[in-house]
Coordinates of C-alpha atoms and ligand atoms in Angstrom, one line a residue:
M438 CA -12.8 -21.8 -19.2
A439 CA -11.3 -20.1 -16.0
K440 CA -13.0 -18.8 -13.0
V441 CA -11.7 -15.1 -11.9
L442 CA -12.6 -14.1 -8.3
C443 CA -12.1 -10.4 -7.6
V444 CA -12.4 -8.7 -4.4
L445 CA -12.9 -5.2 -4.2
Y446 CA -13.8 -2.9 -1.6
D447 CA -17.5 -1.5 -1.6
D448 CA -19.2 1.4 -3.5
P449 CA -19.4 5.1 -2.6
V450 CA -22.5 5.0 0.1
D451 CA -23.9 7.5 -2.2
G452 CA -24.1 5.3 -5.1
Y453 CA -22.2 4.4 -8.2
P454 CA -21.1 6.4 -10.4
P455 CA -19.9 9.0 -8.4
A456 CA -20.1 12.7 -9.7
Y457 CA -16.1 13.0 -11.0
A458 CA -14.5 16.3 -9.8
R459 CA -12.5 16.3 -13.6
D460 CA -12.7 15.1 -16.7
E461 CA -9.6 13.9 -17.3
I462 CA -6.6 12.5 -16.2
P463 CA -3.0 13.0 -17.1
R464 CA -1.8 10.6 -19.4
I465 CA 1.4 8.8 -18.2
E466 CA 3.7 6.6 -20.3
R467 CA 6.9 5.8 -18.4
Y468 CA 7.7 5.8 -14.8
Y469 CA 11.3 7.7 -13.4
D470 CA 13.4 4.5 -13.8
G471 CA 12.1 4.0 -17.8
Q472 CA 9.6 1.1 -17.1
T473 CA 6.5 1.5 -19.0
T474 CA 3.1 2.2 -17.4
P475 CA 0.8 -1.1 -18.2
T476 CA 0.3 -2.1 -22.0
P477 CA -2.2 -4.7 -22.4
E478 CA -3.8 -5.2 -26.0
R479 CA -6.6 -2.8 -25.0
I480 CA -9.0 -1.5 -21.9
D481 CA -12.7 -1.2 -21.6
F482 CA -12.8 1.7 -19.3
T483 CA -12.3 4.9 -19.5
P484 CA -9.0 6.2 -17.7
G485 CA -10.3 8.7 -14.2
E486 CA -13.4 5.9 -13.5
L487 CA -14.4 4.7 -10.2
L488 CA -12.9 1.3 -11.3
G489 CA -11.5 0.1 -7.3
S490 CA -15.3 -0.7 -6.1
V491 CA -17.9 -3.8 -6.8
S492 CA -19.5 -1.8 -9.7
G493 CA -16.1 -0.7 -11.3
E494 CA -15.2 -4.4 -11.7
L495 CA -11.7 -3.2 -12.9
G496 CA -13.0 -3.0 -16.2
L497 CA -12.8 -6.9 -16.6
R498 CA -16.1 -8.2 -17.1
S499 CA -16.4 -7.8 -20.8
F500 CA -13.1 -9.1 -21.6
L501 CA -13.0 -12.0 -19.4
E502 CA -17.2 -12.9 -20.2
Q503 CA -16.2 -12.4 -24.1
R504 CA -13.5 -14.9 -23.7
G505 CA -15.7 -17.0 -21.9
H506 CA -14.4 -16.7 -18.2
T507 CA -16.7 -16.6 -15.5
L508 CA -16.5 -13.1 -13.3
V509 CA -17.4 -12.9 -9.4
V510 CA -16.6 -9.8 -7.8
T511 CA -17.6 -9.1 -4.3
S512 CA -16.7 -7.2 -1.2
D513 CA -17.7 -9.9 1.3
K514 CA -14.3 -11.4 2.1
D515 CA -14.0 -12.1 5.7
G516 CA -15.1 -15.2 7.7
A517 CA -16.4 -18.6 6.7
N518 CA -19.6 -17.5 5.4
S519 CA -18.2 -15.2 3.1
V520 CA -19.0 -15.0 -0.8
F521 CA -15.2 -15.1 -0.6
E522 CA -14.8 -18.4 1.2
R523 CA -17.9 -20.0 -0.4
E524 CA -16.3 -18.8 -4.2
L525 CA -13.2 -20.0 -3.5
P526 CA -13.1 -23.9 -3.9
D527 CA -13.0 -24.1 -8.0
A528 CA -11.5 -20.1 -8.8
E529 CA -8.2 -20.4 -11.2
V530 CA -7.6 -16.7 -10.4
V531 CA -8.3 -14.8 -7.3
I532 CA -7.8 -10.8 -7.5
S533 CA -7.2 -8.8 -4.7
Q534 CA -6.5 -5.6 -3.4
P535 CA -4.1 -4.2 -0.8
F536 CA -6.6 -1.7 0.0
W537 CA -9.6 -4.4 1.1
P538 CA -7.5 -7.4 1.2
A539 CA -8.7 -11.1 0.7
Y540 CA -6.7 -12.5 2.9
L541 CA -5.1 -15.6 1.2
T542 CA -3.9 -17.8 4.5
A543 CA -2.6 -21.4 4.3
E544 CA -6.0 -22.4 5.5
R545 CA -7.8 -20.5 2.0
I546 CA -4.9 -21.7 -0.2
A547 CA -5.7 -25.7 1.1
K548 CA -9.5 -25.2 0.3
A549 CA -8.8 -23.9 -2.9
P550 CA -7.1 -27.1 -5.2
E551 CA -7.6 -25.0 -8.7
L552 CA -5.7 -21.8 -7.8
R553 CA -3.3 -21.1 -9.6
L554 CA -2.7 -17.4 -10.0
A555 CA -3.0 -14.5 -7.0
L556 CA -3.4 -11.3 -8.4
T557 CA -2.9 -8.2 -6.5
A558 CA -4.4 -4.9 -8.1
G559 CA -1.9 -2.6 -6.9
I560 CA 1.5 -3.5 -4.8
G561 CA 2.3 -5.6 -1.8
S562 CA 1.1 -9.1 -1.7
D563 CA 1.8 -9.7 1.9
H564 CA -2.2 -10.6 2.3
V565 CA -1.1 -13.8 0.3
D566 CA 0.6 -16.5 2.5
L567 CA 4.0 -16.6 0.2
Q568 CA 5.0 -19.6 2.2
A569 CA 2.2 -21.4 1.4
A570 CA 1.9 -20.0 -2.5
M571 CA 5.3 -21.1 -2.7
E572 CA 4.9 -24.8 -1.6
H573 CA 1.5 -25.1 -3.6
G574 CA 3.1 -23.9 -6.7
L575 CA 0.9 -20.4 -7.3
T576 CA 1.9 -17.7 -9.0
V577 CA 1.6 -14.5 -7.2
A578 CA 1.9 -11.3 -9.5
E579 CA 1.7 -7.6 -8.9
V580 CA 1.3 -4.2 -10.8
T581 CA 4.9 -3.3 -9.8
Y582 CA 5.2 1.1 -9.8
C583 CA 1.2 1.4 -10.9
N584 CA 0.7 3.8 -7.1
S585 CA 4.3 4.0 -5.9
I586 CA 4.3 7.9 -7.0
S587 CA 0.9 8.1 -5.3
V588 CA 1.9 7.0 -2.7
A589 CA 5.2 8.9 -2.4
E590 CA 2.9 12.4 -2.8
H591 CA 0.9 11.0 0.3
V592 CA 3.7 10.5 2.1
V593 CA 4.8 14.4 1.7
M594 CA 1.1 15.4 2.3
M595 CA 1.2 13.7 5.5
I596 CA 4.9 14.7 6.9
L597 CA 3.6 18.0 5.7
A598 CA -0.2 17.7 7.5
L599 CA 1.6 16.2 10.6
V600 CA 4.7 18.7 11.3
R601 CA 2.9 22.0 10.2
N602 CA -0.2 20.9 12.3
Y603 CA -3.0 21.3 9.5
L604 CA -5.6 18.6 10.3
P605 CA -6.5 19.7 14.2
S606 CA -6.4 23.7 12.7
H607 CA -8.5 22.7 10.1
Q608 CA -11.3 21.0 12.4
W609 CA -11.2 24.5 13.9
V610 CA -12.6 26.1 11.1
L611 CA -14.9 23.5 10.8
D612 CA -15.8 23.7 14.7
G613 CA -16.5 27.8 13.9
G614 CA -13.5 29.3 15.8
W615 CA -10.4 31.0 15.2
N616 CA -8.1 30.3 17.2
I617 CA -4.4 30.9 15.8
A618 CA -2.6 29.7 19.0
D619 CA -4.3 26.4 19.5
C620 CA -3.3 25.6 15.9
A621 CA -0.1 27.5 16.1
S622 CA 1.2 25.5 19.3
R623 CA 1.8 22.4 17.7
S624 CA 3.3 23.8 14.3
Y625 CA 6.7 23.9 12.8
D626 CA 8.2 24.1 9.9
V627 CA 9.9 20.9 8.0
E628 CA 13.1 23.2 6.9
G629 CA 16.1 22.3 8.3
M630 CA 14.7 18.7 10.1
Q631 CA 16.2 15.9 9.4
V632 CA 14.1 13.4 7.8
G633 CA 14.5 9.8 6.8
T634 CA 13.0 6.6 4.8
V635 CA 13.2 3.0 6.2
A636 CA 13.4 1.8 2.4
A637 CA 14.3 3.7 -0.8
G638 CA 12.7 1.5 -3.3
R639 CA 10.1 3.3 -6.0
I640 CA 8.4 4.7 -3.1
G641 CA 11.1 6.0 -0.8
S642 CA 13.4 7.2 -3.5
A643 CA 10.6 9.0 -5.0
V644 CA 9.9 10.4 -1.3
L645 CA 13.8 11.8 -1.2
R646 CA 13.2 13.1 -4.4
R647 CA 10.1 15.1 -3.5
L648 CA 11.7 16.1 -0.4
K649 CA 14.8 17.3 -1.6
P650 CA 14.1 20.9 -2.5
F651 CA 12.4 21.5 1.0
E652 CA 15.7 22.5 2.6
V653 CA 16.1 19.1 5.0
G654 CA 18.5 16.6 6.0
L655 CA 17.9 13.3 4.2
H656 CA 18.2 9.8 5.6
Y657 CA 17.8 6.1 4.4
T658 CA 18.5 2.8 5.2
D659 CA 17.8 -0.3 3.1
R660 CA 18.8 -4.1 2.0
H661 CA 20.9 -3.0 -1.1
R662 CA 22.5 0.9 -1.0
L663 CA 21.4 2.9 -3.9
P664 CA 24.1 4.1 -6.5
A665 CA 26.4 6.4 -5.2
A666 CA 25.9 8.9 -8.0
V667 CA 22.3 9.0 -6.6
E668 CA 22.8 9.5 -3.2
R669 CA 25.2 12.2 -3.7
D670 CA 22.4 13.8 -6.5
L671 CA 19.8 13.6 -3.8
G672 CA 22.3 14.7 -0.6
V673 CA 21.2 11.6 1.3
T674 CA 22.7 9.8 4.0
F675 CA 22.8 5.9 4.2
H676 CA 22.3 4.2 7.7
E677 CA 23.5 0.5 7.7
T678 CA 20.2 -0.2 10.4
P679 CA 17.1 1.4 11.1
E680 CA 18.6 2.0 14.6
S681 CA 20.6 4.3 13.7
L682 CA 18.7 6.1 11.7
V683 CA 15.7 6.7 14.0
E684 CA 18.2 8.1 16.3
V685 CA 19.1 11.3 14.2
C686 CA 15.9 12.3 12.7
D687 CA 12.8 14.1 13.3
V688 CA 10.6 12.7 10.9
V689 CA 10.7 9.0 9.8
T690 CA 8.9 7.3 7.1
I691 CA 7.8 3.6 6.5
N692 CA 8.4 2.6 3.0
A693 CA 9.4 -1.1 2.9
P694 CA 7.0 -4.3 1.9
L695 CA 5.8 -6.4 4.7
H696 CA 7.5 -9.9 5.2
P697 CA 8.8 -11.7 7.9
E698 CA 12.4 -9.0 8.3
T699 CA 10.1 -6.0 8.5
E700 CA 6.7 -7.3 11.0
H701 CA 6.8 -5.3 14.0
M702 CA 10.3 -3.6 13.1
F703 CA 8.7 -0.5 14.5
D704 CA 8.2 -2.1 18.2
E705 CA 8.5 -0.8 21.6
R706 CA 12.4 -0.6 21.3
L707 CA 12.7 0.9 18.2
I708 CA 10.3 3.8 18.6
G709 CA 11.9 4.2 22.1
M710 CA 15.2 5.0 19.8
M711 CA 13.3 7.0 18.0
K712 CA 14.2 11.3 19.0
W713 CA 11.4 12.5 21.7
G714 CA 8.7 14.6 19.5
A715 CA 9.4 12.6 16.4
Y716 CA 7.1 12.1 13.7
L717 CA 6.4 8.7 12.1
V718 CA 4.5 8.4 8.9
N719 CA 3.6 4.8 7.7
T720 CA 1.8 4.2 4.5
A721 CA 4.1 1.2 3.7
R722 CA 1.9 -1.7 5.7
G723 CA 0.6 -1.4 9.4
K724 CA 1.9 -4.6 10.8
I725 CA 5.5 -3.1 10.2
C726 CA 4.6 -0.8 13.5
D727 CA 3.2 -2.2 16.9
R728 CA 0.1 -1.7 17.3
D729 CA -0.4 -0.4 20.6
A730 CA 3.8 0.7 21.0
V731 CA 2.5 3.2 18.4
A732 CA -0.5 4.1 20.3
R733 CA 1.2 4.3 23.3
A734 CA 4.0 6.7 21.9
C735 CA 1.6 8.9 20.8
E736 CA 0.2 9.1 24.2
S737 CA 3.4 9.5 26.1
G738 CA 4.9 12.3 23.5
R739 CA 7.8 10.3 22.4
L740 CA 6.0 10.5 18.8
A741 CA 4.8 14.0 18.1
G742 CA 2.5 12.6 15.3
Y743 CA 1.9 9.5 13.6
A744 CA -0.2 9.4 10.3
G745 CA -0.5 6.8 7.4
D746 CA -3.1 4.8 5.6
V747 CA -2.0 1.1 6.3
W748 CA -3.6 -0.9 9.2
F749 CA -3.4 -4.3 10.7
P750 CA -5.7 -6.2 9.8
Q751 CA -7.8 -4.5 7.3
P752 CA -10.8 -3.0 7.7
A753 CA -9.7 -2.0 11.0
P754 CA -11.8 -3.0 13.9
K755 CA -13.9 0.1 15.3
D756 CA -12.3 -0.2 18.3
H757 CA -8.7 -0.2 16.7
P758 CA -6.2 2.0 19.0
W759 CA -5.0 4.2 16.0
R760 CA -8.7 5.3 15.6
S761 CA -8.6 7.5 18.8
M762 CA -5.0 7.9 19.9
P763 CA -3.8 11.7 20.2
H764 CA -2.1 13.4 17.2
H765 CA -2.6 11.1 14.4
G766 CA -4.0 11.9 10.7
M767 CA -4.9 8.4 10.0
T768 CA -7.3 7.8 6.9
P769 CA -8.9 4.2 5.4
H770 CA -6.4 3.0 3.0
T771 CA -6.5 5.4 0.2
S772 CA -3.2 6.8 -0.9
G773 CA -2.9 4.0 -4.1
T774 CA -5.7 4.1 -5.0
S775 CA -6.4 7.5 -6.1
L776 CA -8.7 7.3 -9.5
S777 CA -5.3 8.4 -11.5
A778 CA -3.7 5.0 -9.6
Q779 CA -6.9 2.6 -10.5
A780 CA -6.3 3.7 -14.6
R781 CA -3.0 2.0 -14.3
Y782 CA -3.6 -0.6 -11.6
A783 CA -7.0 -1.7 -13.7
A784 CA -5.0 -1.8 -17.1
G785 CA -1.4 -3.4 -15.3
V786 CA -4.6 -6.7 -14.1
R787 CA -5.4 -7.0 -17.8
E788 CA -2.4 -7.0 -19.1
I789 CA -1.3 -9.7 -16.7
L790 CA -4.7 -11.5 -17.4
E791 CA -4.0 -11.1 -21.0
C792 CA -0.4 -12.8 -20.5
W793 CA -1.9 -15.5 -18.4
F794 CA -4.7 -16.6 -20.8
D795 CA -2.5 -16.2 -23.9
Q796 CA 0.2 -18.3 -22.0
R797 CA 2.6 -15.7 -22.8
P798 CA 5.3 -14.6 -19.9
I799 CA 4.2 -12.1 -17.1
R800 CA 6.8 -9.3 -17.1
E801 CA 9.6 -10.2 -14.7
E802 CA 8.9 -7.0 -12.4
Y803 CA 5.2 -8.1 -12.0
L804 CA 6.4 -11.2 -10.3
I805 CA 6.3 -12.0 -6.7
V806 CA 6.0 -16.0 -6.5
D807 CA 6.6 -18.1 -9.4
G808 CA 7.4 -21.5 -9.9
G809 CA 7.9 -22.3 -6.2
K810 CA 9.8 -19.5 -5.3
L811 CA 10.4 -15.9 -4.8
A812 CA 10.7 -14.0 -8.1
G813 CA 10.9 -10.8 -9.8
A814 CA 10.2 -7.9 -7.8
G815 CA 9.4 -10.4 -5.3
A816 CA 12.9 -12.0 -4.9
H817 CA 14.8 -8.2 -5.0
S818 CA 12.2 -7.3 -2.1
Y819 CA 10.6 -10.1 0.0
S820 CA 12.1 -12.7 2.1
P821 CA 10.1 -16.4 2.4
G822 CA 7.6 -16.5 5.1
D823 CA 4.3 -15.6 5.9
A824 CA 2.7 -12.5 7.4
T825 CA -1.0 -12.9 7.3
G826 CA -1.0 -14.3 11.2
G827 CA -3.7 -12.8 12.7
S828 CA -5.9 -11.6 9.5
E829 CA -9.0 -13.3 10.5
E830 CA -9.5 -10.5 12.8
A831 CA -10.5 -8.5 10.0
A832 CA -13.9 -10.1 10.5
R833 CA -14.5 -7.5 13.8
F834 CA -15.1 -4.8 11.5
A835 CA -18.3 -6.2 9.5
A836 CA -19.3 -7.9 12.8
G837 CA -19.9 -4.3 14.3
Ligands
NDP1595 P1 10.0 -1.8 -4.1 O1 10.3 -3.1 -3.9 O2 10.5 -0.4 -5.3 O3 10.7 -1.2 -2.8 C1 10.6 -1.5 -1.3 C2 11.7 -1.5 -0.7 O4 12.1 -2.2 0.5 C3 13.3 -2.2 -1.7 O5 13.8 -1.1 -1.6 C4 13.8 -3.1 -0.3 O6 14.8 -3.5 -0.5 C5 13.4 -2.8 0.7 N1 13.2 -3.5 1.6 C6 12.7 -5.0 2.0 N2 13.1 -5.3 3.5 C7 13.6 -4.4 3.8 C8 14.0 -4.1 5.0 N3 14.0 -5.8 6.2 N4 15.0 -3.5 5.5 C9 14.9 -1.7 4.5 N5 14.2 -1.8 3.3 C10 13.6 -3.2 2.8 O7 8.2 -1.4 -3.7 P2 7.5 0.2 -3.4 O8 8.5 1.4 -3.3 O9 6.7 0.5 -4.7 O10 6.6 -0.5 -2.3 C11 6.8 -0.2 -1.2 C12 5.6 -0.9 -0.2 O11 4.8 0.3 0.1 C13 4.8 -2.0 -1.2 O12 5.3 -3.3 -0.6 C14 3.3 -2.3 0.1 O13 3.7 -2.7 1.2 C15 3.4 -0.5 0.1 N6 2.7 -0.3 -0.7 C16 1.7 0.9 -0.1 C17 0.6 1.6 -0.7 C18 -0.8 2.1 -0.1 O14 -1.7 2.6 -0.7 N7 -0.5 2.6 0.9 C19 0.5 1.4 -2.4 C20 1.4 1.0 -2.7 C21 2.2 0.2 -1.8 P3 16.1 -4.0 -1.6 O15 14.9 -4.4 -2.9 O16 16.7 -3.6 -1.8 O17 15.8 -5.6 -1.3

């Protein structure tokens, strides 16, 4: 029987379960490209519940315990004395989320001789040292597409929030003011702007589709080009390089996975090539941007605004410069963990575990690493190597 070690974010400060705003969520059976949403044999939760925090347990406990497995759920993930490190040595399966990542570094993998499956409850498995996972014969899987549209909606929201100066204007209301000139003096229309995405995968192309009706110029760069008919339909211009894209765009959104090719792609040099007063929205991974270069660009005015929900490491230390730099619209890592998304990623985790324990193949599109190499979605979107370096700094958050 297997031990499943599951790392989830903390419950709400006001207690669990929360008071829900709505009774139900829409039922979605297929994504835009026809892929079906997760198809587990059954689920033991009500879609719309908070499943991603510790007490939600991704709705897995009765399923695993009825089959005789052990489930350990914790949010204590960083540092040598964490529950995660203590429970890791005899775990066969580790489940983690990008929002509150249990970094599976090479050192940690070496301490886990029983480990066979690293499962991401969401999308983006860069918190796992994929090189070490390949070398140790682990399977790494994630729930491809489960929250891609959740993020695309968030990207559109953040572009509008930055360009229209929404957050500072809202703050004037909270402060009891009516300061129209203060609100308007940094507020523009998105209409007519040039908007580009770095990567046009599931999220990037969903952002392009959503922005088309805004009557903007659309641009993208990617390792593989979209079909000509899709480019025509969207009216989107392809750029061979990120450099060529950022030079012409007023707004840039990053939608690529984090892997050695994209780590620190937005450094001083690339940000320095952006138009003066451009906006940068990054909901992909914090480490795709150089932390200090972004903060300096917000201070100098090179960037008129920066927004996103991804940081490195996570949770971000309290003195992380993105918490205090000017003109930012940062949130904690939330875009892919709406209650709607949680229902899909919890069902996807259940589907993958059913396959794993019944020795049935996991869907190809869910695989990142398998059989000692990049596989499935991972073979398409990632490159070999490791992007977890520096993750030990996450322990500073708990230390205060
Ligand atoms: P996809 O795999 O559908 O898309 C990723 C795209 O990135 C692919 O088109 C891939 O290209 C492209 N890409 C990879 N490397 C490069 C590169 N060096 N330069 C340009 N493009 C590149 O994934 P999703 O769109 O669903 O998700 C993308 C990322 O967004 C995830 O990996 C994750 O990091 C992040 N994410 C964040 C969430 C959040 O809550 N904030 C939630 C979900 C995802 P190709 O395949 O053509 O090689």
